[in-house]
Each structure stands twice: as structure tokens, then as C-alpha cells.
mmCIF file of C-alpha atoms and ligand atoms in Angstrom:
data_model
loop_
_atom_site.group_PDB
_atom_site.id
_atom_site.type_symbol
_atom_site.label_atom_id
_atom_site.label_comp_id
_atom_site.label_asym_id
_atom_site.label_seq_id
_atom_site.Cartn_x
_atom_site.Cartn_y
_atom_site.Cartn_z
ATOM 1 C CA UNK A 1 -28.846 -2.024 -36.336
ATOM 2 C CA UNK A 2 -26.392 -0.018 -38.084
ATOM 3 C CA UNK A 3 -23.312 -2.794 -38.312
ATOM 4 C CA UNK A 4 -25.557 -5.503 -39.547
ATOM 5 C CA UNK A 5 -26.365 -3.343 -42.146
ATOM 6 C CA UNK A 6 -22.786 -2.416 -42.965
ATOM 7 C CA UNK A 7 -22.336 -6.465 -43.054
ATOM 8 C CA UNK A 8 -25.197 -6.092 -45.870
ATOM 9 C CA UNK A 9 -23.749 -3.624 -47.396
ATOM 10 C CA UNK A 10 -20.180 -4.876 -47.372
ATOM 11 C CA UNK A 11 -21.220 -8.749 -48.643
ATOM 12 C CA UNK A 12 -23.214 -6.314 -51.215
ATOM 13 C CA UNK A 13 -20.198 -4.871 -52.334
ATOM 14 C CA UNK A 14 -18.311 -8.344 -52.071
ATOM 15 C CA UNK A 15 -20.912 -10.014 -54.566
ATOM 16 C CA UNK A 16 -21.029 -7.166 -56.807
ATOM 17 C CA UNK A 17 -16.931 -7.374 -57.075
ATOM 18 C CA UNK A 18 -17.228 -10.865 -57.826
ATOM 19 C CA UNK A 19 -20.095 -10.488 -60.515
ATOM 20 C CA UNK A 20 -17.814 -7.706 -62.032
ATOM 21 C CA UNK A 21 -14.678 -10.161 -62.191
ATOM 22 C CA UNK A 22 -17.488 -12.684 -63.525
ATOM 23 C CA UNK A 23 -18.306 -10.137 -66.395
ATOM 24 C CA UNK A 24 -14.857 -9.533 -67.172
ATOM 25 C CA UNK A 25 -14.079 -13.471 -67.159
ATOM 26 C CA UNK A 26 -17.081 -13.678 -69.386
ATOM 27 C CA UNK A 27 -16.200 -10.509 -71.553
ATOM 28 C CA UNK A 28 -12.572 -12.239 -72.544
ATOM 29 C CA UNK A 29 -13.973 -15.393 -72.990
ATOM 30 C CA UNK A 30 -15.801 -14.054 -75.350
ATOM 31 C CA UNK A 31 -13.397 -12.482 -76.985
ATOM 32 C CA UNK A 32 -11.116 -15.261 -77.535
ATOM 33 C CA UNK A 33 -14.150 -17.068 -79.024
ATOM 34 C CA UNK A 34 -14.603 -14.258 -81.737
ATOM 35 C CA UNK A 35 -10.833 -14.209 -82.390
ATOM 36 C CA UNK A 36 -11.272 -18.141 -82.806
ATOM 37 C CA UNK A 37 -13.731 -18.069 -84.595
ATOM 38 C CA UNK A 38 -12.609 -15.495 -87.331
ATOM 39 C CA UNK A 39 -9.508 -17.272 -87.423
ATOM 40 C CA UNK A 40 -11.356 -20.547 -88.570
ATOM 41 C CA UNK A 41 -13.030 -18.085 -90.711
ATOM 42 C CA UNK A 42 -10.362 -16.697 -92.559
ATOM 43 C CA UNK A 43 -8.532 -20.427 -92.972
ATOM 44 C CA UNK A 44 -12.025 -21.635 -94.644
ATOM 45 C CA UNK A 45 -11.984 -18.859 -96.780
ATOM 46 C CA UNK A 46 -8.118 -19.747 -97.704
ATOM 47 C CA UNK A 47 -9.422 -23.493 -98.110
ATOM 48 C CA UNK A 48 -12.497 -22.265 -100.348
ATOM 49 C CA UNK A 49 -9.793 -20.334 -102.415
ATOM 50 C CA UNK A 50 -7.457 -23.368 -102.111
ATOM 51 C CA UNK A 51 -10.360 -25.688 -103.995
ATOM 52 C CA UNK A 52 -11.136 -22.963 -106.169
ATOM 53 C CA UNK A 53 -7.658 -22.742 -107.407
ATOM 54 C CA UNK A 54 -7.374 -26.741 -107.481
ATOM 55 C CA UNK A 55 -10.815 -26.595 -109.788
ATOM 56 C CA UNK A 56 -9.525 -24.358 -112.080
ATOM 57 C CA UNK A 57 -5.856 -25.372 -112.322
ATOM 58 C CA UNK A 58 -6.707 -29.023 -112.834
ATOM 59 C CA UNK A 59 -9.706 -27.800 -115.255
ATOM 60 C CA UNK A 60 -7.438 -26.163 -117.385
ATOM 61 C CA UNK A 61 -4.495 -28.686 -117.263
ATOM 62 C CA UNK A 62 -6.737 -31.285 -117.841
ATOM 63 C CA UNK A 63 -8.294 -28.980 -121.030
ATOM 64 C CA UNK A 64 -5.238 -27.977 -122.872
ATOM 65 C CA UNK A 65 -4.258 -31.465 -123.859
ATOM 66 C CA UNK A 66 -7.645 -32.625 -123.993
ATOM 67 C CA UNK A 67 -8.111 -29.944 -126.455
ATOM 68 C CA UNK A 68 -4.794 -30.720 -128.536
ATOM 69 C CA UNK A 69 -5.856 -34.623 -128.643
ATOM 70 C CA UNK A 70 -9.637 -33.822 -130.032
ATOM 71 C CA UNK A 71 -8.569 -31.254 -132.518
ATOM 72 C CA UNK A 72 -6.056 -33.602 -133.982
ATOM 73 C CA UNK A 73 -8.019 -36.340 -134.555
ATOM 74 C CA UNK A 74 -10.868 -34.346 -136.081
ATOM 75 C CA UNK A 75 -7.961 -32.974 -138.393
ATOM 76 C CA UNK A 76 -7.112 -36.877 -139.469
ATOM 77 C CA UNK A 77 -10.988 -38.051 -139.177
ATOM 78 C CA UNK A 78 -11.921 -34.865 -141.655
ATOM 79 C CA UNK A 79 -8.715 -35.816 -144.367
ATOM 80 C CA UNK A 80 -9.023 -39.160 -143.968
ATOM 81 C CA UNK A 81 -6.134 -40.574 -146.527
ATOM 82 C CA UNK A 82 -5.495 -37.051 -147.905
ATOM 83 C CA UNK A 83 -2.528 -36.404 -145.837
ATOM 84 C CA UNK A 84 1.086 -38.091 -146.346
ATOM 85 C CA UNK A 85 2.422 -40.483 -143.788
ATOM 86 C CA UNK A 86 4.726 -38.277 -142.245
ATOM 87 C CA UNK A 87 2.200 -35.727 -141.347
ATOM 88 C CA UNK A 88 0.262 -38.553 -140.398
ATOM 89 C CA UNK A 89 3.036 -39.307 -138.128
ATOM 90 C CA UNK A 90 3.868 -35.939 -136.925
ATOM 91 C CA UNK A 91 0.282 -35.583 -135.812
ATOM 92 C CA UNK A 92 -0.366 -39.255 -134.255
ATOM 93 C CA UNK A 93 2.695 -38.628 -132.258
ATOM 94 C CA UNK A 94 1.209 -34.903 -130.724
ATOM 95 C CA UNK A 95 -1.592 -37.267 -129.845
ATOM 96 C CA UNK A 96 0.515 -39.621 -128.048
ATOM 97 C CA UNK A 97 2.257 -37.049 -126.335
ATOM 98 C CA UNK A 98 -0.706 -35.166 -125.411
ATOM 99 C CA UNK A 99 -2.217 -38.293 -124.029
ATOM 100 C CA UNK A 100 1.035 -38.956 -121.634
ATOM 101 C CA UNK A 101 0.786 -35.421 -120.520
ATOM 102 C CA UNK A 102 -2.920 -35.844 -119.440
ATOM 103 C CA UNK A 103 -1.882 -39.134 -117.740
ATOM 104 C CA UNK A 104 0.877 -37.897 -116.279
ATOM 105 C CA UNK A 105 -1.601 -34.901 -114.758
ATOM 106 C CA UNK A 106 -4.299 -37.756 -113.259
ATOM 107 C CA UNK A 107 -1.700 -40.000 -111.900
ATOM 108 C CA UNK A 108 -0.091 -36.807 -109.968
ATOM 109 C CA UNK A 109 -2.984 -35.752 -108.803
ATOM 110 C CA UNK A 110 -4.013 -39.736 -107.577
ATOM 111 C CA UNK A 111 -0.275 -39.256 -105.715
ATOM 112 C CA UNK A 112 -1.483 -36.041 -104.159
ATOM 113 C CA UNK A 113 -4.842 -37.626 -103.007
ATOM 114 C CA UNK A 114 -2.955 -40.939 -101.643
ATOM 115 C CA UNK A 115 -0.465 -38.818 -99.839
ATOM 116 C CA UNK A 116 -2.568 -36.451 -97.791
ATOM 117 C CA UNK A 117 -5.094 -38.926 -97.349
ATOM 118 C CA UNK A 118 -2.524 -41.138 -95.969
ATOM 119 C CA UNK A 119 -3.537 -44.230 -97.832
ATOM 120 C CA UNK A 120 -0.306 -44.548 -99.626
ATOM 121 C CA UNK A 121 1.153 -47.336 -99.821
ATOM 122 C CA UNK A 122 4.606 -47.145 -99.783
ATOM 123 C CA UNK A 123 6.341 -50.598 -99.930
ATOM 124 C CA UNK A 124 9.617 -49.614 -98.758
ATOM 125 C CA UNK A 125 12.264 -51.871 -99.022
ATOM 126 C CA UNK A 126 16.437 -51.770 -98.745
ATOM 127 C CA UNK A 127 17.293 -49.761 -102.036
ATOM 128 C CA UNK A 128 20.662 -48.772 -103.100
ATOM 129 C CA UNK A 129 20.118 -45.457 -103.761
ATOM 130 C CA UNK A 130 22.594 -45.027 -106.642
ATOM 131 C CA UNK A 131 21.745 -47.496 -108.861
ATOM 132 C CA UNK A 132 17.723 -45.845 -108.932
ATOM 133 C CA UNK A 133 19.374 -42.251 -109.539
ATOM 134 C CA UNK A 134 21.362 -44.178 -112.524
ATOM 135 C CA UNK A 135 18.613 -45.367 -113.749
ATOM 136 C CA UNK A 136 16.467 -42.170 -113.436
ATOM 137 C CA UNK A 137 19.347 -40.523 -115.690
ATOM 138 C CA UNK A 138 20.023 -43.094 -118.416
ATOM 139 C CA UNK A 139 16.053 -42.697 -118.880
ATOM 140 C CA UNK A 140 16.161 -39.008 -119.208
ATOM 141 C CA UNK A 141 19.129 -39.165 -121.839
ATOM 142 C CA UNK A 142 17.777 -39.204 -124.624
ATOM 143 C CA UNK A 143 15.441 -35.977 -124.217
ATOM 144 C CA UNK A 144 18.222 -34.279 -123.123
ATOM 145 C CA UNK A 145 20.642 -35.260 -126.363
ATOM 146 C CA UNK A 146 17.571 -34.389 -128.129
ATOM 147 C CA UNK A 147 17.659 -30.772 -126.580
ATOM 148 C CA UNK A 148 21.068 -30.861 -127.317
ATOM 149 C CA UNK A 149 22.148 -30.575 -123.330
ATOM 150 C CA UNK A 150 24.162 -32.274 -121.689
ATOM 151 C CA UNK A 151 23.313 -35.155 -118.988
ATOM 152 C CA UNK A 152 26.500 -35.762 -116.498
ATOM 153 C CA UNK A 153 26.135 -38.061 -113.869
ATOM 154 C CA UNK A 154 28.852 -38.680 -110.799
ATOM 155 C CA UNK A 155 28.639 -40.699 -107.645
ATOM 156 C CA UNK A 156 31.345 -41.334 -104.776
ATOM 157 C CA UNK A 157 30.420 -44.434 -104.282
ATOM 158 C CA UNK A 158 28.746 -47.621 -106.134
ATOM 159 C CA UNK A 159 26.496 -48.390 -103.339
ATOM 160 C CA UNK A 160 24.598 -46.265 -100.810
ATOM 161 C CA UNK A 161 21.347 -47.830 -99.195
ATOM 162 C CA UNK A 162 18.356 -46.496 -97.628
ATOM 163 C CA UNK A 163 14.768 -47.702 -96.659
ATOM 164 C CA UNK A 164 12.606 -46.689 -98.983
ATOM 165 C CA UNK A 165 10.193 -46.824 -102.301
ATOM 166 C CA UNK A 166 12.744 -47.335 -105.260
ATOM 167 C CA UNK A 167 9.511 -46.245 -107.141
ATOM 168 C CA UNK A 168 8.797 -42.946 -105.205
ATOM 169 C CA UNK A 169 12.817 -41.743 -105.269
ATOM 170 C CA UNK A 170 13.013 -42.604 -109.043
ATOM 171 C CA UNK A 171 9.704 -40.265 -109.295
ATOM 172 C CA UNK A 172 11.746 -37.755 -106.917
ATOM 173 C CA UNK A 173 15.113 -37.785 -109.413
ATOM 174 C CA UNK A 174 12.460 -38.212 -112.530
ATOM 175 C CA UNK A 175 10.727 -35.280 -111.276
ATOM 176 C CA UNK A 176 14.067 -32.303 -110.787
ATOM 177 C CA UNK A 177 15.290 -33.876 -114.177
ATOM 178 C CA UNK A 178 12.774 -33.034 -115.966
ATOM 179 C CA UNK A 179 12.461 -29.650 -114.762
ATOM 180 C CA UNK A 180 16.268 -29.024 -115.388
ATOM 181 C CA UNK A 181 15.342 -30.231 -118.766
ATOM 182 C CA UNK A 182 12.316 -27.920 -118.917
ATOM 183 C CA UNK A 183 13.844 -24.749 -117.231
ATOM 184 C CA UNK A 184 17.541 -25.141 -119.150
ATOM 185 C CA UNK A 185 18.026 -24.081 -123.067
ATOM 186 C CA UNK A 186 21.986 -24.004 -122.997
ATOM 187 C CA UNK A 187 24.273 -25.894 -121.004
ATOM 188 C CA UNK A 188 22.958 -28.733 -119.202
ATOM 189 C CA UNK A 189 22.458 -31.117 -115.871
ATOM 190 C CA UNK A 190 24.841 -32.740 -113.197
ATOM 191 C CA UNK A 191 23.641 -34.932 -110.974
ATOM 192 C CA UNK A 192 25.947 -36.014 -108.193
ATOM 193 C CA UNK A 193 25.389 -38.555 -105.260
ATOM 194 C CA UNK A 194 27.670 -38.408 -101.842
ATOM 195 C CA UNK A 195 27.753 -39.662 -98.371
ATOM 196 C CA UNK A 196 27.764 -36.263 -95.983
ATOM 197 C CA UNK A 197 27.465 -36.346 -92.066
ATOM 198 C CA UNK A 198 25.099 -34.955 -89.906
ATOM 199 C CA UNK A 199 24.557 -32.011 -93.059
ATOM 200 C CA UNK A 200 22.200 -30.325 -90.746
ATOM 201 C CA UNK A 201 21.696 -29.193 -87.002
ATOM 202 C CA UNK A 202 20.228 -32.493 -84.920
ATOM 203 C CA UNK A 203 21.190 -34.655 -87.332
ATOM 204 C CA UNK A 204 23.737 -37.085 -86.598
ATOM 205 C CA UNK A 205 23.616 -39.508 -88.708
ATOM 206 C CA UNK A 206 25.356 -40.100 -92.341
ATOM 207 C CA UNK A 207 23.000 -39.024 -95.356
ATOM 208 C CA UNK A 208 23.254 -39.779 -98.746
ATOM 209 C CA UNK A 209 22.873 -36.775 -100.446
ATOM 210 C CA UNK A 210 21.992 -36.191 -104.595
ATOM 211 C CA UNK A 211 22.344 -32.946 -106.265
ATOM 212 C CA UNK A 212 20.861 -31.742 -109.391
ATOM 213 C CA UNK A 213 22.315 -28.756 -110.857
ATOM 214 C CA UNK A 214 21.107 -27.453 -113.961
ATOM 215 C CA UNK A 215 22.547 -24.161 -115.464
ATOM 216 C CA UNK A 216 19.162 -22.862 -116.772
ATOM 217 C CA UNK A 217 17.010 -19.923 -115.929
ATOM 218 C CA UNK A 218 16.982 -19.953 -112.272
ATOM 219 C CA UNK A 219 15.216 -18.951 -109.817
ATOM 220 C CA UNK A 220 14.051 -15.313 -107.839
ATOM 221 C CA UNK A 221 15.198 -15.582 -104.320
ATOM 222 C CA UNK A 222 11.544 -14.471 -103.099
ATOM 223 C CA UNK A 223 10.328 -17.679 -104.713
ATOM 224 C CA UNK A 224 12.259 -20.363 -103.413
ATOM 225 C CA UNK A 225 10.170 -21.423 -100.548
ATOM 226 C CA UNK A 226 6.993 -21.261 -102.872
ATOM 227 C CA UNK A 227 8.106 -23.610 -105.566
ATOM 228 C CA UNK A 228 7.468 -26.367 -102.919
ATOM 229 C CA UNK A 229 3.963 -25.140 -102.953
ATOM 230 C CA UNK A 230 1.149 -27.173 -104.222
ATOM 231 C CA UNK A 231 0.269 -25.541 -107.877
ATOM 232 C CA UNK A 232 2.789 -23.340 -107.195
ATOM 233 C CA UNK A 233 4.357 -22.223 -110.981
ATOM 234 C CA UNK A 234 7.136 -19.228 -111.135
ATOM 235 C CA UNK A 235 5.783 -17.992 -114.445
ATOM 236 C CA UNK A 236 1.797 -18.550 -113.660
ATOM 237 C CA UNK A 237 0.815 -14.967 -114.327
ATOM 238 C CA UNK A 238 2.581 -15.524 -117.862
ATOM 239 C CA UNK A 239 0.246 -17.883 -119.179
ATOM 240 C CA UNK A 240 2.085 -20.835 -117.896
ATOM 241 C CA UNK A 241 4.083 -21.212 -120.877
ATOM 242 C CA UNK A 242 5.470 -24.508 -120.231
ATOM 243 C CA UNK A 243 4.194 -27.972 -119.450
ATOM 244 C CA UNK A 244 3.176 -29.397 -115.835
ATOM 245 C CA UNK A 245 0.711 -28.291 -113.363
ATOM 246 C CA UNK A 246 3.278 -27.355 -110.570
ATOM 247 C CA UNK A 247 3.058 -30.402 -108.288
ATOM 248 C CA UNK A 248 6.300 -32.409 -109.206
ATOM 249 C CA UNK A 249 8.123 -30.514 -106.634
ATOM 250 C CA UNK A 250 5.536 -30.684 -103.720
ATOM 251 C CA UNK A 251 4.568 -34.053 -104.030
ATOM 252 C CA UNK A 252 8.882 -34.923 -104.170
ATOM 253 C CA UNK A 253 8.969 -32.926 -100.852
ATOM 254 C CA UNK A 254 6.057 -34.850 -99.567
ATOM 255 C CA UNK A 255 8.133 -38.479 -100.518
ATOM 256 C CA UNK A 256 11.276 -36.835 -98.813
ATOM 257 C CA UNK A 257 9.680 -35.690 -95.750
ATOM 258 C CA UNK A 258 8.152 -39.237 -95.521
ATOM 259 C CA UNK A 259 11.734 -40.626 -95.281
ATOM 260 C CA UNK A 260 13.389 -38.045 -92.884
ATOM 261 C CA UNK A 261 14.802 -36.354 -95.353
ATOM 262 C CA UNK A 262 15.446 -33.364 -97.246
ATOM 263 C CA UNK A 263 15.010 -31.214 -99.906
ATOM 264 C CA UNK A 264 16.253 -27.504 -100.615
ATOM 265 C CA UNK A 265 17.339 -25.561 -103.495
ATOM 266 C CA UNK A 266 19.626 -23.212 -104.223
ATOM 267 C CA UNK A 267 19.297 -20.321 -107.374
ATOM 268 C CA UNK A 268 21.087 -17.789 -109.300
ATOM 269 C CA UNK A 269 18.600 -16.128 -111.622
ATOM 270 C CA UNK A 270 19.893 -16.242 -115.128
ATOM 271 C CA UNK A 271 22.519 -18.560 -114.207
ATOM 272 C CA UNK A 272 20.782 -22.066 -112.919
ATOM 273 C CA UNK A 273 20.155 -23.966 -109.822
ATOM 274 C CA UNK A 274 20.962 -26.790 -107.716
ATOM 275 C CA UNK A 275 18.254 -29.030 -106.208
ATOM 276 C CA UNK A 276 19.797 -31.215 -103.035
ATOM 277 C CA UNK A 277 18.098 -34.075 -101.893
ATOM 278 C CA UNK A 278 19.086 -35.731 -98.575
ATOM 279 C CA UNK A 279 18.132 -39.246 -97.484
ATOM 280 C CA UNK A 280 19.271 -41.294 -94.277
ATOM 281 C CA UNK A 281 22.044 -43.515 -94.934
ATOM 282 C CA UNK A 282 20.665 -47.144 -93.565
ATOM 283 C CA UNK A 283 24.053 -49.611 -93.675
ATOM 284 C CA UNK A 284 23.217 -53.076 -95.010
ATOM 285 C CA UNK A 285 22.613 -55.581 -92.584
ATOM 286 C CA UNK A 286 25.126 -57.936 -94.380
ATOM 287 C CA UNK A 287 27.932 -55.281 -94.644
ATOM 288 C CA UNK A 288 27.405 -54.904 -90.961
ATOM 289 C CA UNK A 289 27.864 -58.541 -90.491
ATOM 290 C CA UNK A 290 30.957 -58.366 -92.724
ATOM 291 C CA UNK A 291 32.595 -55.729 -90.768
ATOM 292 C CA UNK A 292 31.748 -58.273 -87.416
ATOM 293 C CA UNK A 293 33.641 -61.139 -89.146
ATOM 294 C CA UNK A 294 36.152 -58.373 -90.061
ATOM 295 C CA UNK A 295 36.568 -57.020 -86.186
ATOM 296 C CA UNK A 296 36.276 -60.735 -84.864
ATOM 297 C CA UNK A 297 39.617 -61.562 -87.645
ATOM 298 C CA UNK A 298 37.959 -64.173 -89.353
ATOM 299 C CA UNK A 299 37.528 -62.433 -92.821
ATOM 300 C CA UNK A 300 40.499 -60.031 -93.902
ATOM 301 C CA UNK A 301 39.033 -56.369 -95.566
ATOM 302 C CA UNK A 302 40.207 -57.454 -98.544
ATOM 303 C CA UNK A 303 37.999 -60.067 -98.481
ATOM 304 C CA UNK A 304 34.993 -59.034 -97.193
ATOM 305 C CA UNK A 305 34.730 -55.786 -100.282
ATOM 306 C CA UNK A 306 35.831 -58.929 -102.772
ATOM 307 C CA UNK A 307 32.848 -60.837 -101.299
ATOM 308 C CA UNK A 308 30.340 -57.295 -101.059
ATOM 309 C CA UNK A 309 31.415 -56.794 -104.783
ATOM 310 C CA UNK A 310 30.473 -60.615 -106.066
ATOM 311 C CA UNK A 311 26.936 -60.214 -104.256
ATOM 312 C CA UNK A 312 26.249 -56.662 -105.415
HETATM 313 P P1 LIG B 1 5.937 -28.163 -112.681
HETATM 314 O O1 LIG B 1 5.209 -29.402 -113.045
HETATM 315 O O2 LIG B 1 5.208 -26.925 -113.020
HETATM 316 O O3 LIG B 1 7.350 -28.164 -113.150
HETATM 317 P P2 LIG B 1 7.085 -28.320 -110.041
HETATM 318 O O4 LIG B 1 6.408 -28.427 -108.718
HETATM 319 O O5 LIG B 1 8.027 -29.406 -110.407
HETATM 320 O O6 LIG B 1 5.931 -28.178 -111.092
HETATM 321 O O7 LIG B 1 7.854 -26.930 -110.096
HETATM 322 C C1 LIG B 1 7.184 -25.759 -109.677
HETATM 323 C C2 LIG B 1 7.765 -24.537 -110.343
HETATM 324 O O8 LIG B 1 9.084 -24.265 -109.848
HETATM 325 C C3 LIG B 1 7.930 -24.668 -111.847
HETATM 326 O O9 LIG B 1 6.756 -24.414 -112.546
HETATM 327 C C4 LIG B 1 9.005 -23.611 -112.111
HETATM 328 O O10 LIG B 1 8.410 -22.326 -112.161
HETATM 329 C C5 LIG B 1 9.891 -23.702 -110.873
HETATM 330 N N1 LIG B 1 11.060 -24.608 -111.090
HETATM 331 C C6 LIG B 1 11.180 -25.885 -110.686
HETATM 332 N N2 LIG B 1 12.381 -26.392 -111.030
HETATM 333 C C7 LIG B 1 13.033 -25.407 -111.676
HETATM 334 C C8 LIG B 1 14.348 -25.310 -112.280
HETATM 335 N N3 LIG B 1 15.202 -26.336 -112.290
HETATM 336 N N4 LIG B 1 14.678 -24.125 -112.845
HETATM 337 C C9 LIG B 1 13.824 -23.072 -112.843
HETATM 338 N N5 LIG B 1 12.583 -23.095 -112.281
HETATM 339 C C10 LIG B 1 12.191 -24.249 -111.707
#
């Protein structure tokens, strides 16, 4: 029976169209898996190199001072008595230094650990964020007289609060002080604090911004994004001539993301840069009460910045 078998034939043909859009369904599938799969590939490998880099950064931070501290002890343990007190002195107080440096190094790399692991914990609180960036500066002062810089400081305002870690924005402020400090042989730093609105797209609210402009050696443009880099160091193929192991500025990005904020930089090679840090303005709940009383006339203006003044 011929049609029957040209039923046959054509569910034949049907099947083998279907098994042929099967193979090709398969075939892709397949594909994407590979293309998956060497993707995970390649970000292991980038991990791998990631912890290789980390082993042999923090190795070698950790050694350099290590290696200072032993060899000057030796050198006092050998002479014991023969040398004068000031060399004494001189060498007691590379030891000291030496020993801040390595602590500084573990302590930054504890941060690091906290902050991607999430365990941080942050104790935010209502912080006026001028009176920490004061406070940041007058401890930097003295380095920075002793470099014989200068150390300006300028804010629009006597009070400007946020919700946050005083501790983690001094660190922030600590942290692009001392690399103006580090980075600048001739001039000096400004640091500036001001209330901007909505400074970026999306944002609408007030921030409190703080700048930190040093007129030191500046930065390539190609390397501005990477100095927020973990381990990231502009001169690392020179020997990494001065101190730090290049994670003050993405562990300060880290803290500033936390908050909503941000952080950018700006650079003229040879001529210095300016660090900008942005942080939510968050009004006191009091002065918010104040400016009720104000609107509802029972306190005059006068007397509700005479009152905010006696309490701050
Ligand atoms: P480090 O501890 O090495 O200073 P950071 O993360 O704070 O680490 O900075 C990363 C790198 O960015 C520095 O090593 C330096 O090369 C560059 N850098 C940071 N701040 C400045 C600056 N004010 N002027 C010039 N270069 C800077």
C-alpha cells in the first residue's frame, strides 16, 4: 500500500527533523556549557593569581620591617653599652617605627578580611562629620611641619552630620592624608569640607563633601581607576619605594561605598591631586525639631541657632 508507506516515510522524515533540531538544541547547549565553563576557568585562574599576589605582597610587606626590627636589635644586643645614647635612641626609635608599620600592615589586612567577609562591625552612630576630619588633621600636623609642608584645613560650616563609624571616616581622612604626606615633597595639603546637592546623577539629596588636595606628584590618567585596586601601587614595578602595601585607598572606598557614598580623584601629573569624598548629609533629629518649633512660632531663629550652639 503505497500511501501508508508514504505516511511511514513522511513521520520518518518528521522524527528525523525533530532529532536534528534535538542535536542542534543539544550541540548549543553544549556550547554554552564550554563557554561557561572556561569562563569560570579563566576567573579561577585570576583568583589563583589574585592569592598569589596577596602571598607575596603581604610576605614581603610583612618582611621588610620584620627585617629592619631584627637587624637592629642584633646591632644593640651585639654592642651592648658600646654605643652612645643618642644612637641608642636613633635606633630604638627605627624599631618603634618599624613595629607601627608592621601593625599598621596586620590591622589593614584584619579590615580587609572583616569587610569582605562581612563580619564588620560597624557601630554607626550620628557623627558630625567635621569635627572627625578636624581631628584627623590636627593629628597629622605634626608630620607634616616635620616635612616642612603645609597642613590647611577649611570647612563651611561647624556642623555637618551623617550616620556613620566616626572610627572608619577618621581611618578614611587618616588614610588620603597620609598619602598627600607620602606622595608631596613641596607645597602641601588642603582639606576642605562643604554641603553640595544632589553632586551626582540620581542623587537628590544634600552631601557633605571633603576634599583633599595635595600638590605632590600626581597621578597618570591611565591609573586613576586602579589606585582603588586592592594592592594596587603606581610605582610597584620600581621597587615600591615608599611605605604601605596599597590598601589604604581600597579599603576607604570599601567604608564609603558602605555609607552611600563616594569617592573619586582627580590628577595632574607633576602638579598634585585632589581626593573628594562624598557622604549623605543626615539632619539632626533635634535641629529638625528646632526648625518645627521655629515653623509652629514658638522659638524665634535666633533662638533656636543660640540654643543649637549651647548644646553643640
Ligand atoms: P598605599 O598604602 O600604597 O599608599 P593606597 O591604596 O592608599 O596604598 O594608594 C595606592 C597607590 O595610589 C599608592 O601606592 C600611590 O601609588 C597612589 N596614590 C595614592 N594617593 C596618592 C597621592 N595623593 N598622590 C600620588 N599618588 C597617590
Amino acid at each position: 500500500d503505497i500511501s501508508e508507506r508514504k505516511q511511514i516515510e513522511e513521520q520518518i522524515r518528521r522524527k528525523n527533523e525533530d532529532l536534528e533540531q534535538l542535536k542542534i538544541g543539544l550541540e548549543k547547549m553544549v556550547r554554552d556549557r564550554m563557554a561557561e565553563l572556561e569562563k569560570a576557568n579563566k576567573q579561577l585562574i585570576r583568583l589563583n593569581q589574585i592569592k598569589s599576589d596577596f602571598i607575596s605582597i603581604v610576605s614581603h610587606e610583612l618582611r621588610t620591617p620584620l627585617t629592619s626590627i631584627k637587624s637592629f636589635a642584633e646591632i644593640m644586643l651585639d654592642d651592648l653599652g658600646k654605643h652612645d645614647q643618642e644612637t641608642q635612641r636613633r635606633y630604638l626609635s627605627i624599631i618603634n617605627s618599624e613595629s607601627d608599620r608592621l601593625s599598621r600592615l596586620i590591622s589593614d589586612i584584619l579590615d580587609l578580611q572583616k569587610i569582605d567577609s562581612g563580619k564588620i562591625d560597624w557601630h554607626d552612630e550620628m557623627i558630625n562629620v567635621v569635627e572627625v576630619v578636624r581631628r584627623a588633621v590636627d593629628t597629622f600636623s605634626g608630620a607634616f611641619v616635620e616635612k616642612g609642608l603645609s597642613l590647611s584645613f577649611e570647612s563651611a560650616g561647624d556642623c555637618m552630620m551623617t550616620e556613620a563609624a566616626p572610627d572608619r571616616i577618621f581611618q578614611v581622612v587618616a588614610n588620603l592624608l597620609s598619602n598627600g604626606l607620602k606622595f608631596t615633597e613641596h607645597g602641601g595639603v588642603e582639606v576642605n569640607i562643604r554641603l553640595v546637592e544632589a553632586p551626582y546623577e540620581g542623587s537628590a539629596e544634600k552631601f557633605i563633601r571633603i576634599s583633599v588636595r595635595d600638590t605632590g606628584t600626581g597621578i597618570p590618567q591611565e591609573e586613576l581607576s586602579r589606585i582603588f585596586e586592592r594592592f594596587y601601587q603606581i610605582d610597584q614595578s620600581q621597587g615600591r619605594k615608599h611605605e604601605g602595601a596599597g590598601l589604604g585607598l581600597s579599603i576607604s572606598k570599601d567604608i564609603i561605598d558602605h555609607y552611600r557614598g563616594r569617592i573619586t580623584v582627580e590628577s595632574v601629573p607633576g602638579s598634585g591631586s585632589i581626593f573628594c569624598v562624598l557622604l549623605p548629609e543626615q539632619e539632626q533629629p533635634r535641629k529638625k525639631l528646632g526648625e518645627v518649633l521655629v515653623e509652629l512660632g514658638m522659638l524665634t531663629e535666633t533662638e533656636l541657632v543660640s540654643a543649637l550652639e549651647k548644646q553643640s
